[in-house]
């Protein structure tokens, strides 16, 4: 687990006064969940609503959560996959409230539109922990803690690499954005744009590929059809970058040479493409959030003070560093 930075402490002790211990009522998404989960007095029942299975990063993140929130570690986990749909996440959270889970955790697919369901959790006395992605709300008492990377910084680091290597060369750049309205898509775009501001690198097109390999390929095909001489691709994640590689190769060009590619995540497939010379630079987004989530959930249930924002630290890799890191890469 990477070291983390505790940015600030919550002013208030986590509100866990009335952990509701309802009997299991078998929500549609997780029929075995509820209350103390039947795991004994000290077991923490936790409902986790995952965004989906859109990327290699997401698969690694799910594995980290499922491998950590185990019965041996004191948890009874109810896990649901929202298939990248906010309505599915809201439905899952409502199920977890009805089941009287001790804690609810989720990675919000988009930033806005959560206040109503978070107020319902709060009214039921169930603490909520955000992982990976933030929500946009005026009322930060609606969640106990947010654990995840600094996405603006990730975008900025990718942009700094582009600016340092290509400013002065009048390069044309296209951007493959993540899911529209999601925190990483908004923040990475912002950080990257700030880093290349004032350079002669020209952003000629920017569209969403929804963080998927198929989306990245399809959007890149469109970019190659409508723009001559694309020099650089900035993909908001590895999977879209890998899809772009397929489109670039199909167009008879050499990724990493004719078209430079910078991505974010540093999952194994991305790192392999980087080591193979098809991607030029990757900024890491660490998906191993399970341990932090377990620690914060235990503290919240114990009524201890928790950090409102936990920033997970990320690395960055060039081609040689990727080749060196690959043999020991966990995800
Ligand atoms: O929220 C993290 C992002 O979501 C990852 O960068 C991406 O791969 C995933 O789908």
Coordinates of C-alpha atoms and ligand atoms in Angstrom, one line a residue:
X1 CA 0.0 0.0 0.0
X2 CA 1.3 3.4 -0.9
X3 CA 1.9 6.0 1.8
X4 CA -1.0 8.3 2.2
X5 CA -1.4 11.9 3.2
X6 CA -3.9 13.0 5.7
X7 CA -4.9 16.4 4.5
X8 CA -7.1 17.5 7.4
X9 CA -8.9 16.0 10.2
X10 CA -12.7 15.9 10.6
X11 CA -13.9 18.4 13.1
X12 CA -16.5 16.2 14.3
X13 CA -16.3 12.6 15.5
X14 CA -17.9 10.2 13.1
X15 CA -21.6 10.0 13.6
X16 CA -22.3 6.4 14.4
X17 CA -24.6 7.0 17.4
X18 CA -27.4 4.7 16.2
X19 CA -26.1 1.9 14.1
X20 CA -29.4 0.2 13.2
X21 CA -29.4 -3.5 13.5
X22 CA -32.3 -4.6 11.4
X23 CA -32.7 -8.2 10.4
X24 CA -31.7 -9.1 6.9
X25 CA -34.3 -8.1 4.4
X26 CA -32.6 -9.3 1.2
X27 CA -32.2 -6.4 -1.2
X28 CA -32.4 -7.3 -4.8
X29 CA -28.7 -6.7 -5.4
X30 CA -27.4 -8.7 -2.5
X31 CA -29.8 -11.1 -1.0
X32 CA -27.5 -12.3 1.7
X33 CA -26.8 -8.9 3.2
X34 CA -28.1 -7.0 6.2
X35 CA -27.7 -5.8 9.7
X36 CA -24.8 -7.4 11.5
X37 CA -24.7 -9.8 8.5
X38 CA -25.0 -12.8 10.8
X39 CA -21.2 -12.6 11.3
X40 CA -21.3 -12.2 15.0
X41 CA -21.3 -9.2 17.3
X42 CA -18.0 -7.7 16.2
X43 CA -18.5 -8.2 12.5
X44 CA -19.0 -5.0 10.6
X45 CA -21.6 -5.3 7.8
X46 CA -20.7 -3.1 4.9
X47 CA -22.5 -2.4 1.6
X48 CA -20.3 -1.4 -1.2
X49 CA -21.6 0.0 -4.5
X50 CA -19.0 -0.2 -7.2
X51 CA -19.1 1.9 -10.4
X52 CA -18.8 -1.1 -12.7
X53 CA -16.2 -3.2 -14.5
X54 CA -15.2 -0.7 -17.2
X55 CA -11.4 -0.9 -16.9
X56 CA -8.4 -2.9 -15.7
X57 CA -8.1 -0.3 -12.9
X58 CA -11.7 -1.0 -11.8
X59 CA -11.0 -4.8 -11.7
X60 CA -7.9 -4.2 -9.5
X61 CA -9.9 -1.9 -7.2
X62 CA -12.7 -4.4 -6.8
X63 CA -10.2 -7.1 -6.0
X64 CA -8.5 -4.9 -3.4
X65 CA -11.9 -4.3 -1.7
X66 CA -13.1 -7.9 -1.9
X67 CA -9.7 -9.2 -0.7
X68 CA -9.6 -6.8 2.3
X69 CA -13.2 -6.6 3.5
X70 CA -13.3 -10.3 4.5
X71 CA -14.8 -12.2 7.4
X72 CA -11.3 -13.0 8.7
X73 CA -10.7 -9.3 8.8
X74 CA -14.0 -8.6 10.6
X75 CA -16.3 -7.7 7.8
X76 CA -19.4 -9.0 6.1
X77 CA -19.3 -7.4 2.6
X78 CA -22.3 -6.9 0.3
X79 CA -21.0 -5.9 -3.1
X80 CA -22.9 -4.6 -6.0
X81 CA -21.8 -3.6 -9.6
X82 CA -23.7 -0.5 -10.9
X83 CA -22.7 -1.0 -14.5
X84 CA -21.7 2.6 -14.8
X85 CA -25.3 3.8 -14.0
X86 CA -26.1 6.3 -11.2
X87 CA -29.6 5.0 -10.8
X88 CA -28.2 1.5 -10.0
X89 CA -25.9 3.0 -7.4
X90 CA -28.8 4.9 -5.8
X91 CA -30.9 1.7 -5.8
X92 CA -28.0 -0.2 -4.2
X93 CA -27.5 2.4 -1.5
X94 CA -31.2 2.4 -0.7
X95 CA -31.1 -1.4 -0.3
X96 CA -28.1 -1.1 2.1
X97 CA -30.1 1.5 4.1
X98 CA -33.1 -0.8 4.3
X99 CA -30.9 -3.7 5.3
X100 CA -29.4 -1.7 8.1
X101 CA -25.8 -2.1 7.0
X102 CA -23.3 -0.8 9.6
X103 CA -21.5 1.2 6.9
X104 CA -22.1 2.1 3.3
X105 CA -19.2 2.7 0.9
X106 CA -19.3 3.6 -2.7
X107 CA -17.4 5.0 -5.6
X108 CA -19.7 7.5 -7.3
X109 CA -20.0 7.1 -11.0
X110 CA -20.6 10.9 -11.4
X111 CA -20.1 13.8 -9.1
X112 CA -23.5 15.3 -8.7
X113 CA -27.0 14.1 -7.7
X114 CA -26.2 12.3 -4.4
X115 CA -27.6 14.6 -1.7
X116 CA -31.0 13.0 -1.4
X117 CA -29.8 9.4 -1.0
X118 CA -27.0 10.5 1.3
X119 CA -29.5 12.4 3.5
X120 CA -31.5 9.1 3.7
X121 CA -28.4 7.3 4.9
X122 CA -27.7 10.0 7.4
X123 CA -31.3 9.9 8.7
X124 CA -30.9 6.2 9.2
X125 CA -27.7 6.7 11.2
X126 CA -25.6 4.8 8.7
X127 CA -22.2 6.3 8.0
X128 CA -21.1 6.7 4.4
X129 CA -17.5 6.4 3.1
X130 CA -16.5 7.5 -0.4
X131 CA -13.8 5.7 -2.2
X132 CA -11.9 6.6 -5.4
X133 CA -14.3 9.4 -6.7
X134 CA -15.7 12.4 -4.9
X135 CA -19.3 13.8 -4.8
X136 CA -20.1 17.4 -5.4
X137 CA -22.1 18.5 -2.4
X138 CA -22.4 21.6 -0.3
X139 CA -22.9 19.5 2.8
X140 CA -19.8 17.4 3.6
X141 CA -21.4 16.0 6.8
X142 CA -23.2 13.6 4.4
X143 CA -20.1 11.4 4.3
X144 CA -17.5 10.5 6.9
X145 CA -14.4 10.3 4.7
X146 CA -13.2 10.4 1.1
X147 CA -10.3 8.0 0.2
X148 CA -8.7 8.4 -3.2
X149 CA -6.2 10.0 -5.5
X150 CA -5.8 13.7 -6.4
X151 CA -7.2 13.6 -10.0
X152 CA -6.3 17.2 -10.8
X153 CA -2.7 16.5 -9.9
X154 CA -2.7 13.3 -12.1
X155 CA -3.9 15.4 -15.1
X156 CA -1.3 18.1 -14.3
X157 CA 1.5 15.5 -14.1
X158 CA 0.5 14.1 -17.5
X159 CA 0.3 17.7 -18.9
X160 CA 3.7 18.6 -17.4
X161 CA 5.3 15.7 -19.2
X162 CA 3.8 16.8 -22.5
X163 CA 4.8 20.4 -22.0
X164 CA 8.3 19.5 -20.9
X165 CA 8.8 17.2 -24.0
X166 CA 6.9 18.9 -26.8
X167 CA 6.5 22.7 -26.1
X168 CA 8.0 24.6 -29.0
X169 CA 7.1 21.9 -31.6
X170 CA 3.6 23.0 -32.5
X171 CA 2.1 19.6 -31.7
X172 CA -1.6 18.7 -32.3
X173 CA -3.1 16.9 -29.4
X174 CA -6.4 14.9 -28.9
X175 CA -8.0 14.0 -25.6
X176 CA -9.9 10.9 -24.7
X177 CA -12.0 11.8 -21.7
X178 CA -13.4 9.5 -19.1
X179 CA -17.0 9.1 -18.2
X180 CA -18.9 12.4 -18.6
X181 CA -19.6 14.1 -15.3
X182 CA -17.2 11.8 -13.3
X183 CA -14.7 13.3 -10.9
X184 CA -11.6 11.8 -12.7
X185 CA -12.8 13.1 -16.1
X186 CA -13.5 16.6 -14.8
X187 CA -10.4 16.9 -12.7
X188 CA -7.9 15.3 -15.1
X189 CA -9.1 17.5 -17.9
X190 CA -8.7 20.6 -15.7
X191 CA -5.2 19.6 -14.4
X192 CA -3.9 18.7 -17.9
X193 CA -5.3 21.9 -19.5
X194 CA -3.6 24.1 -16.8
X195 CA -0.3 22.3 -17.4
X196 CA -0.2 22.9 -21.2
X197 CA -1.6 26.4 -20.9
X198 CA 0.8 28.9 -22.4
X199 CA 2.6 26.2 -24.6
X200 CA 2.1 25.9 -28.3
X201 CA 0.5 22.5 -27.9
X202 CA -2.9 22.7 -29.6
X203 CA -5.9 20.7 -28.3
X204 CA -7.7 19.9 -31.5
X205 CA -10.4 17.5 -30.2
X206 CA -11.7 16.1 -27.0
X207 CA -14.4 13.5 -26.5
X208 CA -15.5 10.9 -24.0
X209 CA -14.5 7.2 -24.4
X210 CA -16.3 6.3 -21.1
X211 CA -13.1 4.9 -19.6
X212 CA -13.4 1.7 -21.8
X213 CA -11.0 0.2 -24.3
X214 CA -13.8 -0.1 -26.9
X215 CA -14.8 3.5 -26.3
X216 CA -11.2 4.7 -26.7
X217 CA -10.8 2.8 -30.0
X218 CA -14.0 4.1 -31.4
X219 CA -13.3 7.7 -30.5
X220 CA -9.8 7.5 -31.8
X221 CA -11.0 6.1 -35.1
X222 CA -13.2 9.2 -35.4
X223 CA -10.3 11.5 -34.5
X224 CA -8.1 9.9 -37.1
X225 CA -10.8 10.3 -39.7
X226 CA -11.4 14.0 -39.0
X227 CA -7.9 15.3 -38.2
X228 CA -4.7 15.2 -40.2
X229 CA -1.4 14.9 -38.3
X230 CA -2.4 14.1 -34.8
X231 CA 0.8 14.1 -32.8
X232 CA -0.2 13.3 -29.2
X233 CA -3.1 11.5 -27.4
X234 CA -3.9 12.2 -23.8
X235 CA -6.1 9.4 -22.6
X236 CA -7.7 9.7 -19.1
X237 CA -7.0 6.1 -18.5
X238 CA -4.9 3.2 -19.8
X239 CA -7.8 1.3 -21.2
X240 CA -8.8 4.1 -23.6
X241 CA -5.1 4.5 -24.5
X242 CA -5.0 0.8 -25.3
X243 CA -8.1 1.2 -27.5
X244 CA -6.4 4.2 -29.2
X245 CA -3.3 2.0 -30.0
X246 CA -5.6 -0.4 -31.9
X247 CA -7.1 2.4 -33.9
X248 CA -3.7 4.0 -34.6
X249 CA -2.2 0.7 -35.8
X250 CA -5.3 0.0 -37.9
X251 CA -4.7 3.3 -39.6
X252 CA -1.2 2.2 -40.5
X253 CA 0.6 4.4 -38.0
X254 CA 3.0 3.5 -35.2
X255 CA 1.8 4.3 -31.7
X256 CA 4.5 5.7 -29.4
X257 CA 6.3 7.0 -32.5
X258 CA 4.0 8.6 -35.1
X259 CA 1.5 9.4 -32.4
X260 CA 2.7 9.8 -28.8
X261 CA 0.5 8.6 -26.1
X262 CA 0.2 9.6 -22.4
X263 CA -2.3 7.9 -20.1
X264 CA -3.3 7.6 -16.4
X265 CA -3.6 4.4 -14.3
X266 CA -0.5 2.2 -14.7
X267 CA -2.3 -1.1 -14.7
X268 CA -0.4 -4.1 -16.0
X269 CA -1.7 -3.9 -19.6
X270 CA -0.9 -0.2 -19.8
X271 CA 2.6 -0.8 -18.3
X272 CA 3.2 -3.6 -20.8
X273 CA 2.3 -1.3 -23.7
X274 CA 4.6 1.4 -22.1
X275 CA 7.5 -1.0 -21.8
X276 CA 6.8 -2.1 -25.4
X277 CA 7.1 1.5 -26.6
X278 CA 3.5 1.9 -27.7
X279 CA 2.7 4.3 -24.9
X280 CA 5.2 7.1 -24.0
X281 CA 4.3 8.0 -20.4
X282 CA 1.9 6.9 -17.6
X283 CA 0.8 8.7 -14.4
X284 CA -0.3 6.1 -11.9
X285 CA -3.7 6.1 -10.2
X286 CA -3.4 3.6 -7.3
X287 CA -6.5 1.3 -7.1
X288 CA -5.5 -0.5 -3.9
X289 CA -8.0 1.3 -1.6
X290 CA -9.2 -1.7 0.3
X291 CA -6.9 -1.4 3.3
X292 CA -7.7 2.3 3.8
X293 CA -11.4 1.6 3.5
X294 CA -11.2 -1.2 6.1
X295 CA -9.3 1.0 8.5
X296 CA -11.6 4.0 8.2
X297 CA -14.7 1.8 8.4
X298 CA -13.5 0.2 11.7
X299 CA -12.7 3.6 13.2
X300 CA -16.1 5.0 12.1
X301 CA -18.0 2.1 13.7
X302 CA -15.9 2.5 16.9
X303 CA -16.9 6.2 17.1
X304 CA -13.3 7.4 16.5
X305 CA -12.4 10.5 14.7
X306 CA -11.5 10.0 11.0
X307 CA -9.7 12.0 8.4
X308 CA -12.2 13.7 6.1
X309 CA -9.9 13.4 3.0
X310 CA -7.3 10.7 2.5
X311 CA -5.1 11.3 -0.6
X312 CA -3.5 8.2 -1.9
X313 CA -0.1 8.9 -3.5
X314 CA 0.7 7.9 -7.1
X315 CA 3.9 7.4 -9.0
X316 CA 4.7 8.0 -12.7
X317 CA 6.6 6.0 -15.3
X318 CA 8.5 6.4 -18.5
X319 CA 9.2 3.4 -20.8
X320 CA 12.3 2.2 -19.0
X321 CA 10.8 2.6 -15.5
X322 CA 7.8 0.5 -16.7
X323 CA 10.0 -2.3 -17.9
X324 CA 11.8 -2.3 -14.5
X325 CA 8.5 -2.2 -12.5
X326 CA 6.5 -4.8 -14.5
X327 CA 7.9 -8.0 -12.9
X328 CA 6.7 -6.9 -9.4
X329 CA 3.6 -5.1 -10.5
X330 CA 0.6 -6.3 -8.5
X331 CA -2.2 -4.9 -10.7
Ligands
LIG1 O1 -12.0 6.6 -10.9 C1 -10.8 6.1 -11.4 C2 -10.8 5.8 -12.8 O2 -12.0 5.0 -13.1 C3 -9.7 5.1 -13.4 O3 -8.6 5.9 -13.9 C4 -10.3 4.4 -14.6 O4 -9.5 3.5 -15.2 C5 -11.5 4.0 -14.0 O5 -12.5 3.5 -14.8

